[in-house]
Tab-separated table of C-alpha atoms in Angstrom:
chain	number	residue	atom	x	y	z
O	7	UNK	CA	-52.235	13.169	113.146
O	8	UNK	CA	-50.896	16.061	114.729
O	9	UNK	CA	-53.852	19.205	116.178
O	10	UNK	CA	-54.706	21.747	114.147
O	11	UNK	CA	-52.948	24.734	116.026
O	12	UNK	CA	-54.824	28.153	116.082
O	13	UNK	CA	-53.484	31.581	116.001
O	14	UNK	CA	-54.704	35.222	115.982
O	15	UNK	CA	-53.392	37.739	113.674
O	16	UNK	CA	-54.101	41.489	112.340
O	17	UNK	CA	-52.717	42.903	109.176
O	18	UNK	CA	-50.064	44.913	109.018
O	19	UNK	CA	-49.548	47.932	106.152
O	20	UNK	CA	-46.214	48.841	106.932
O	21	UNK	CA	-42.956	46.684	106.566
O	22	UNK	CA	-39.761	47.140	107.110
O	23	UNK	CA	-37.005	46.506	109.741
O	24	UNK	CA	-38.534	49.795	111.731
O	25	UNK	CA	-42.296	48.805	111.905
O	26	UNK	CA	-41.039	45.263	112.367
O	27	UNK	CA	-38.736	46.733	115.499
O	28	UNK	CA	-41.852	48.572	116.607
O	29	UNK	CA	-44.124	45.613	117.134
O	30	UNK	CA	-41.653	43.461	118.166
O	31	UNK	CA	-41.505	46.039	121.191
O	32	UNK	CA	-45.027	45.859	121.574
O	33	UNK	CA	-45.313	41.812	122.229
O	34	UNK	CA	-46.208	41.259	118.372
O	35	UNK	CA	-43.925	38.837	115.919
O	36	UNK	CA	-44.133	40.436	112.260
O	37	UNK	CA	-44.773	36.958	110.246
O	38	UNK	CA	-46.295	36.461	106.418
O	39	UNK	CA	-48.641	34.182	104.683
O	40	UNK	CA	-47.864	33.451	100.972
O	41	UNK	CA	-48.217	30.642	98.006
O	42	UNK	CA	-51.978	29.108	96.320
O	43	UNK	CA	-51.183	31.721	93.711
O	44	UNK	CA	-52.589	34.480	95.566
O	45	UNK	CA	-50.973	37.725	96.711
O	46	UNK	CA	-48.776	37.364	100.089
O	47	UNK	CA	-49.960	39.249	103.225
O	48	UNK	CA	-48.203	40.745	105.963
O	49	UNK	CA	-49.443	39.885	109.557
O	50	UNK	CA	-48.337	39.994	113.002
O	51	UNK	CA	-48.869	37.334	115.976
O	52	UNK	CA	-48.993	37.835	119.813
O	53	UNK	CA	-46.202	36.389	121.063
O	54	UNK	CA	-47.312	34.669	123.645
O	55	UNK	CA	-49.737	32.662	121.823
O	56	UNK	CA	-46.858	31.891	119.322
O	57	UNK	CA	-44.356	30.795	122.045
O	58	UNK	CA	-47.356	28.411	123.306
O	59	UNK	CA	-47.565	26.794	119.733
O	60	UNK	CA	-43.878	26.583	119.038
O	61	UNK	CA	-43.169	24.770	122.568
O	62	UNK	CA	-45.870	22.211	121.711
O	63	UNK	CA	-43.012	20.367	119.671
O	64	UNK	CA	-44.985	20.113	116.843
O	65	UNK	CA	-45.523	23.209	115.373
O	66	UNK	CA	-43.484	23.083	112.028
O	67	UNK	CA	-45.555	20.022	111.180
O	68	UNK	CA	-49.359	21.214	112.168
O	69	UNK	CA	-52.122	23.082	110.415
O	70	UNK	CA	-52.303	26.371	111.371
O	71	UNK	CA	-55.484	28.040	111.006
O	72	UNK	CA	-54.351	31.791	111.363
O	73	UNK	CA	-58.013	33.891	112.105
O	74	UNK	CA	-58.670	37.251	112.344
O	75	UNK	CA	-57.852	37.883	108.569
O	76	UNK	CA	-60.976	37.383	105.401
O	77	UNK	CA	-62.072	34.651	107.850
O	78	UNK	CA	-59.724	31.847	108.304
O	79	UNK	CA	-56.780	30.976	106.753
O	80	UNK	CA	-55.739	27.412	106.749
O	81	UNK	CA	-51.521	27.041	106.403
O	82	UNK	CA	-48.414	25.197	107.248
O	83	UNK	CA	-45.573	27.318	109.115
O	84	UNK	CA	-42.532	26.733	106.622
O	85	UNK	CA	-39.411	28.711	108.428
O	86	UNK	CA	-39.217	30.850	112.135
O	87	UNK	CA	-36.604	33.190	112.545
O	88	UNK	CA	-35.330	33.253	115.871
O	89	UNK	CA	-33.227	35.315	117.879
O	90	UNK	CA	-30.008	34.140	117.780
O	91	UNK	CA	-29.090	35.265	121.653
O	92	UNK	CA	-32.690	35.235	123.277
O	93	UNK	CA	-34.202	32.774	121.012
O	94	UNK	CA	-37.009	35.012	120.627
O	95	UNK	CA	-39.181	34.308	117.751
O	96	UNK	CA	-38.472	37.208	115.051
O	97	UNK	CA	-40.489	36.550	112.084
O	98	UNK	CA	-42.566	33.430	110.676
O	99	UNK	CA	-43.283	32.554	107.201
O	100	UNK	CA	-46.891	30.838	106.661
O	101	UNK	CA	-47.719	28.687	103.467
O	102	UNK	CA	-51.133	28.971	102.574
O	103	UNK	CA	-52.684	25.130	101.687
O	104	UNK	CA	-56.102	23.933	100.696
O	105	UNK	CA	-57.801	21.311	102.882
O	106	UNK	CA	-55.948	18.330	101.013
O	107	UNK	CA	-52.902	19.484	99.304
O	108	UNK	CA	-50.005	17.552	99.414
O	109	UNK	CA	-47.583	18.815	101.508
O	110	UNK	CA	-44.114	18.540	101.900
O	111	UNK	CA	-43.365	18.983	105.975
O	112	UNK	CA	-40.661	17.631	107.893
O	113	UNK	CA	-41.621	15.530	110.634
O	114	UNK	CA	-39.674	14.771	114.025
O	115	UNK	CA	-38.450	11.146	114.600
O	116	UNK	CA	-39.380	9.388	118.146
O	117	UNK	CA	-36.381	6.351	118.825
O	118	UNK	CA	-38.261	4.241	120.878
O	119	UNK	CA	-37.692	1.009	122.858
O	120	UNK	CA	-34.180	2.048	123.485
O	121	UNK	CA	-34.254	-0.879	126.754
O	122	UNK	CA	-35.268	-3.498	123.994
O	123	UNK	CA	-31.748	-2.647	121.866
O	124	UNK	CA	-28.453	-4.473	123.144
O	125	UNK	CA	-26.423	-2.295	121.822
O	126	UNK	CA	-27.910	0.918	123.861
O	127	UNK	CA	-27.594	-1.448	126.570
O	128	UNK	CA	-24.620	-2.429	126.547
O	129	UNK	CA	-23.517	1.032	126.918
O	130	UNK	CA	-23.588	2.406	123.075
O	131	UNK	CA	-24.545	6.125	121.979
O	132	UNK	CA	-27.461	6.304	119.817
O	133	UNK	CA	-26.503	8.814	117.313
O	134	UNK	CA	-28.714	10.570	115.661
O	135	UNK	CA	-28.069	11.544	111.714
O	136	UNK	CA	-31.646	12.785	111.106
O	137	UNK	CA	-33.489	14.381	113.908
O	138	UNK	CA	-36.400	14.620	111.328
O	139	UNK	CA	-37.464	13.670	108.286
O	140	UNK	CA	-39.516	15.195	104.875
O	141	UNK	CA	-42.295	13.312	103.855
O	142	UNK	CA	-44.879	14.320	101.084
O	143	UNK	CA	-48.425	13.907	102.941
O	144	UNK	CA	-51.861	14.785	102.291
O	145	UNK	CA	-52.462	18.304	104.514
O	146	UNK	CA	-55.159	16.945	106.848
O	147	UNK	CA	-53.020	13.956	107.820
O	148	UNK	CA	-49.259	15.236	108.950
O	149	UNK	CA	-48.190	12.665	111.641
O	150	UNK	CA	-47.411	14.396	114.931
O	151	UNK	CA	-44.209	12.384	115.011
O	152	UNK	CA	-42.612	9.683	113.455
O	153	UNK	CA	-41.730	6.543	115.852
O	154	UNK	CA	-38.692	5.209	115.194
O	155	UNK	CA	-38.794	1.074	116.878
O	156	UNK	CA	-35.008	0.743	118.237
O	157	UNK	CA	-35.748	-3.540	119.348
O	158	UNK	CA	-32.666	-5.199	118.376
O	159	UNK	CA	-29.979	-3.042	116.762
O	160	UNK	CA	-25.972	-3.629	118.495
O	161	UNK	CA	-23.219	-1.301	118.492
O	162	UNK	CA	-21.915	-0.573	115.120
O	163	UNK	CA	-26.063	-1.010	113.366
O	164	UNK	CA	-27.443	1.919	111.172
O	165	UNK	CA	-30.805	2.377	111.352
O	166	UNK	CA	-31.919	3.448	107.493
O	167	UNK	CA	-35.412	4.415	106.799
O	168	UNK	CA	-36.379	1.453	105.568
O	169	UNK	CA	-36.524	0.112	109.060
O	170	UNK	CA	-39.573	2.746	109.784
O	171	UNK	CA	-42.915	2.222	109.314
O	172	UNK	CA	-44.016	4.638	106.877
O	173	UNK	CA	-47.370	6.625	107.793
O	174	UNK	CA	-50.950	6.086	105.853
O	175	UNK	CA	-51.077	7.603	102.760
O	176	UNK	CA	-47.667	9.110	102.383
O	177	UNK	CA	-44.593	8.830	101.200
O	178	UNK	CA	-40.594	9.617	101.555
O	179	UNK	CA	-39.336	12.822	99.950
O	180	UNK	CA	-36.274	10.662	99.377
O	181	UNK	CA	-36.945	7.712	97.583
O	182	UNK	CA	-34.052	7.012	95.588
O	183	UNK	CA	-31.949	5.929	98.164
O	184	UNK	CA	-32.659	4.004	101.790
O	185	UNK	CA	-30.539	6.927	103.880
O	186	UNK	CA	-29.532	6.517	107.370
O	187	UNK	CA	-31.486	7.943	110.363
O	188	UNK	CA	-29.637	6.603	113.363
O	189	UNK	CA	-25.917	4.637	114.162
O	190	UNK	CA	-25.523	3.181	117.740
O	191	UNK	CA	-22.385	3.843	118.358
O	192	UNK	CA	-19.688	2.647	121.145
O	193	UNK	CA	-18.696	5.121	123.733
O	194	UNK	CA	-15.198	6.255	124.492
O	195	UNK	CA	-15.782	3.908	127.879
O	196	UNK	CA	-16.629	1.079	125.590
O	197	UNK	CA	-14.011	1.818	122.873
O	198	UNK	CA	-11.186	2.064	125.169
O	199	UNK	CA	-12.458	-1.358	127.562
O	200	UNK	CA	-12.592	-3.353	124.197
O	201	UNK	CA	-8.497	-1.147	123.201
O	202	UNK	CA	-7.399	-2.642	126.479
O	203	UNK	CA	-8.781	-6.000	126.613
O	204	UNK	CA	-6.729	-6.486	123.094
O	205	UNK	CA	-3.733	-4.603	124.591
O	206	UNK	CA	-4.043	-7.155	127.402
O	207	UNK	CA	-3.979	-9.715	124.571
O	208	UNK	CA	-1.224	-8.913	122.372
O	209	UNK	CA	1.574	-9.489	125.157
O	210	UNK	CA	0.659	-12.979	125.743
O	211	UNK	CA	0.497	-13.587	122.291
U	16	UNK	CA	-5.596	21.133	123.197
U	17	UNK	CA	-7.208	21.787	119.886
U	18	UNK	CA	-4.551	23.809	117.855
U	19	UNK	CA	-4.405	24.493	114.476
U	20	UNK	CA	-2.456	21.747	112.371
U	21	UNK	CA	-0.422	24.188	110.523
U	22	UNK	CA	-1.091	28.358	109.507
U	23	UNK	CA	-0.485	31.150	107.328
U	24	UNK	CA	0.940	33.576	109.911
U	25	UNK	CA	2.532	32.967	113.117
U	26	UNK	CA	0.316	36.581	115.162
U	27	UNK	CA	-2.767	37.844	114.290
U	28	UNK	CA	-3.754	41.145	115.025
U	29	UNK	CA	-6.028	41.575	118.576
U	30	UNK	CA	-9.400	42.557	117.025
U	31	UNK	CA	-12.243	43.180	118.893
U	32	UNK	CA	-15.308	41.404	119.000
U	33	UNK	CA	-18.577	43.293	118.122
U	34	UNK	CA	-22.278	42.166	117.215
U	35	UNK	CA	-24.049	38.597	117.604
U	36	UNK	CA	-23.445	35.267	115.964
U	37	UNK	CA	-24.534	34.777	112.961
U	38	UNK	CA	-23.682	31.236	112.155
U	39	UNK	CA	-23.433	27.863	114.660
U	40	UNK	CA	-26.675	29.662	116.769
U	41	UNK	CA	-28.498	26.495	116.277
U	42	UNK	CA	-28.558	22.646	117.426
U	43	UNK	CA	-26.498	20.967	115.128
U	44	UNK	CA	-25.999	17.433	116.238
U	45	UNK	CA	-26.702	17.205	119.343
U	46	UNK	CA	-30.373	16.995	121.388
U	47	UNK	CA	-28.638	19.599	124.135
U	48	UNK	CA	-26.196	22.397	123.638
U	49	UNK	CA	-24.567	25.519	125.678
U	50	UNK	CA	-24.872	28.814	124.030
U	51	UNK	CA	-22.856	31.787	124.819
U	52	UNK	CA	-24.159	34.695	125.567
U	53	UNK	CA	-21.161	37.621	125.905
U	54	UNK	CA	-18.890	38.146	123.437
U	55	UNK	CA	-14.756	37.226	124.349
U	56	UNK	CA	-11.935	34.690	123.497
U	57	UNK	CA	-12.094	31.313	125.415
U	58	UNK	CA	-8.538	30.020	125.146
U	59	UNK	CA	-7.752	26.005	124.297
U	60	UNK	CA	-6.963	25.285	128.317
U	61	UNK	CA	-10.631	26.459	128.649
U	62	UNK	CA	-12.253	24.342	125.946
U	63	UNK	CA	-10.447	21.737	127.351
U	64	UNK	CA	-11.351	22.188	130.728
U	65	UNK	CA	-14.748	22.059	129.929
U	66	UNK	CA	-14.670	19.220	127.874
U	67	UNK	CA	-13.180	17.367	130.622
U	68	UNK	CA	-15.688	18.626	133.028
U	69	UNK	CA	-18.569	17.431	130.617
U	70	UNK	CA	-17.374	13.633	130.071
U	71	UNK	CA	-16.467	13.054	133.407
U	72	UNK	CA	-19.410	13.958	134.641
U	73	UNK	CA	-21.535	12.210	131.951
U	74	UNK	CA	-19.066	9.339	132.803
U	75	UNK	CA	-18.176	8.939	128.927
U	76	UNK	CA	-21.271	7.849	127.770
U	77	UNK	CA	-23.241	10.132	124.987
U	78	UNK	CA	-21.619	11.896	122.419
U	79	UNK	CA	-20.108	15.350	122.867
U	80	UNK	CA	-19.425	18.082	120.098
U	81	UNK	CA	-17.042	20.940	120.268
U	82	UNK	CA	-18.655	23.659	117.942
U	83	UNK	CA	-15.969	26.198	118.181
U	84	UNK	CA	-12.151	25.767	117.361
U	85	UNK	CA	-8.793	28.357	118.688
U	86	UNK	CA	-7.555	29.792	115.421
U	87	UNK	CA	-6.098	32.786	117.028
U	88	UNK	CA	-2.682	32.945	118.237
U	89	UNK	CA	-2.709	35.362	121.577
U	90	UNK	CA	1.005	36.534	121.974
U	91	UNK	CA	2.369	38.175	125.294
U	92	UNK	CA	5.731	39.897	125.871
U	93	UNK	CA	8.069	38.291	128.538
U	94	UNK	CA	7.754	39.202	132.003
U	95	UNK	CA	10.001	43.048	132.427
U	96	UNK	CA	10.385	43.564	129.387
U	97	UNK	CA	10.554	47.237	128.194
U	98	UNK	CA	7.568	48.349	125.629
U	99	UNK	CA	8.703	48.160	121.906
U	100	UNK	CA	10.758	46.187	120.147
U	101	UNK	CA	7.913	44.138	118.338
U	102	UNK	CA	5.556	41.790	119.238
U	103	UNK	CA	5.735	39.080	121.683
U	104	UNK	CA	5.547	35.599	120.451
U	105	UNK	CA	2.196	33.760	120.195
U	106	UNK	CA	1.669	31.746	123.666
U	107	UNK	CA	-1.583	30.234	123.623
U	108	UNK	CA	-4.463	29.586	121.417
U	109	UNK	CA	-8.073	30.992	121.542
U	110	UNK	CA	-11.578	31.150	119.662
U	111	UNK	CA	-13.062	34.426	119.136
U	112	UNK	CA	-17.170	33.742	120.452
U	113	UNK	CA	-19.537	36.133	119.994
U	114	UNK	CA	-23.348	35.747	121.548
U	115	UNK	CA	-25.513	33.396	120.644
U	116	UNK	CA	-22.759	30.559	119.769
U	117	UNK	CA	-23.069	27.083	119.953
U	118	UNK	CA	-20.351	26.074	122.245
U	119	UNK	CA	-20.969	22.659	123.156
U	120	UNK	CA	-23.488	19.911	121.921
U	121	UNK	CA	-24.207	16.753	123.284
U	122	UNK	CA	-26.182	13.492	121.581
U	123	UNK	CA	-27.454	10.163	123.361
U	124	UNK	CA	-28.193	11.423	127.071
U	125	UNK	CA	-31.332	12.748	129.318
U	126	UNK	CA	-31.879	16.726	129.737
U	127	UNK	CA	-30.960	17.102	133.599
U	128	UNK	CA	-27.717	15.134	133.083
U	129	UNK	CA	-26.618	16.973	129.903
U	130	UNK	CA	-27.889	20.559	131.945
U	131	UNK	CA	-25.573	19.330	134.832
U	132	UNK	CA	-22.436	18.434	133.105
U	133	UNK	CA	-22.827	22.011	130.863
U	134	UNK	CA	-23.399	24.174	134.458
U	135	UNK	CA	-20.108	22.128	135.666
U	136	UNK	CA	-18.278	23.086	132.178
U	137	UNK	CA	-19.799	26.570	132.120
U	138	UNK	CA	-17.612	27.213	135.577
U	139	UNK	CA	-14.418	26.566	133.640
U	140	UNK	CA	-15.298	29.505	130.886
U	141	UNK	CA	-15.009	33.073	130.755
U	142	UNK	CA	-18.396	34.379	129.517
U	143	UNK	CA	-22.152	33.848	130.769
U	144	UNK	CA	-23.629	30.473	129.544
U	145	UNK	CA	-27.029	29.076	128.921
U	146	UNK	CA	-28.553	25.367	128.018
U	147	UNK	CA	-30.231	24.776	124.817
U	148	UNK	CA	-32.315	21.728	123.635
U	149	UNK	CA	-34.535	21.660	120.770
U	150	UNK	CA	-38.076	23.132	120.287
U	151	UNK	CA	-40.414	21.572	122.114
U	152	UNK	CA	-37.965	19.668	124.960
U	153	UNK	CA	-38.057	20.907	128.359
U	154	UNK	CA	-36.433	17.972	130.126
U	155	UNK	CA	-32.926	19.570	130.435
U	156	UNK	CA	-34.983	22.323	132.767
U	157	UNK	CA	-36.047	19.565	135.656
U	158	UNK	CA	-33.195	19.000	137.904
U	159	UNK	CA	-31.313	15.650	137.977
U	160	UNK	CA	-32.050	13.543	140.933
């Protein structure tokens, strides 16, 4: 289960791209918390402590407890705007949950055992389709990750979703069909070894 | 060189290039990607240079994604030639980037190699570079050994 993440925020009264500008400038990202039916509120973040949560990886897929506002408010970041030069955080939308609503989050996939696949080893390129996925999960237990066991698959395998272990108590937000996470693919080296050892072929057949 | 296959007018006009991307600013594909950050036209001789520079040095494993494409026919007049008489004819091809584009991407290899082979491409282009990986991933920041 990935931590519950913590964050400090004030109210803001004024919106806008010109307040928003203004506390940008002042080391504060303008962000909002909306959905349970209630009325949305405006907030602002340090930016500092934001940066610290979004480098931790996981922050699209924890429970953020956002304080400093009628006590604490328990939600689930849904979209962060960032710059598109400095990568700067601009703006963050907050979904307010209850303690065990279902969710629907997407959660990053982990390829493991890549030295147990021969395909990897023999020099393939693990592409990656899906770098996460959205599963429908109780609030309190989003997965951090989602490891994704790579023992066995050869050049030219797809790896579908049926070939992960699903987590405790939730389920695929795609059910109707088994999609594909992963291909191993060859690389131009391998491609072009295997193009000339039939080239070398075809003359002395 | 990438080149487009066939198009609907042989010179475009020369533009200019204001304001930021505002589409291809994220990781697409790839775990690792170079980002521009000035605005200008990078030519198909660049692109390719810097492709080249990024597969040999990741000695063709991993998978590498070109995010931008020449569409723009640059013409030039013929060495002393008088001004006037129209416009030259188209001699190479370029993309228009602005900041914050996704230039290159690449899937299926560690952070310092992928950080190395995009410094060795960035030499080949025209504008101010930086590395990208995805939230959270910090290995393209240690230096390969």
């Amino acid at each position: 289960m990935s931590d519950q993440l913590t964050l400090s925020a004030e109210t803001r009264d004024r919106g806008g791209k010109g307040a928003s500008r203004h506390l940008r400038r002042e080391g504060r990202i303008p962000a909002v918390i909306y959905g349970d039916k209630k009325d949305p509120i405006s907030i602002h973040l340090a930016e500092r402590d934001l940066m610290k949560a979004l480098h931790t990886g996981h922050f699209m897929n924890s429970v953020v407890m956002i304080d400093g506002i009628d006590g604490s408010i328990r939600t689930l970041p849904k979209d962060v705007q960032l710059h598109p030069v400095t990568d700067r955080p601009l703006h963050v939308d907050f979904l307010r949950i209850g303690e065990h609503s279902t969710v629907h989050v997407n959660v990053p996939l982990r390829f493991e055992n890549e030295e147990a696949s021969p395909g990897i080893k023999r020099g393939g390129v693990l592409s990656v389709v899906r770098h996460e996925v959205e599963l429908v999960v109780d609030a309190a237990e989003i997965p951090d990750e989602i490891a994704v066991d790579l023992t066995g698959f050869e050049v030219g395998d797809s790896i579908h979703i049926s070939a992960v272990t699903l987590p405790k108590g939730a389920h695929w937000a795609i059910e109707d069909r088994d999609f594909t996470i992963a291909t191993i693919t060859a690389p131009s080296a391998l491609k072009s070894a295997e193009g000339e050892a039939e080239g070398d072929e075809t003359p002395a057949a | 060189m990438l080149q487009p296959k066939r198009t609907k007018f042989r010179k475009a006009f020369k533009g200019r290039i204001h304001g930021d991307a505002k589409s291809g600013t994220l990781l697409n594909q790839g775990s690792y990607g170079l980002k521009a950050m000035e605005p200008d036209r990078i030519t198909a001789r660049q692109i390719e240079a810097a492709r080249r520079a990024i597969t040999r040095h990741i000695k063709r494993q991993g998978r590498l994604h070109i995010r931008i494409f020449p569409d723009v026919p640059v013409s030039s007049k013929p060495a002393e030639v008088r001004m006037g008489s129209g416009k030259g004819s188209p001699e190479f091809w370029a993309a228009r980037v602005k900041p914050g584009r996704i230039i290159f991407e690449l899937e299926g290899v560690a952070g310092p190699l992928a950080a190395e082979a995009f410094s060795r491409a960035a030499e080949k282009l025209p504008i101010k570079t930086k590395v990208v990986a995805r939230l959270g991933d910090f290995s393209h920041l240690i230096s390969e050994v």
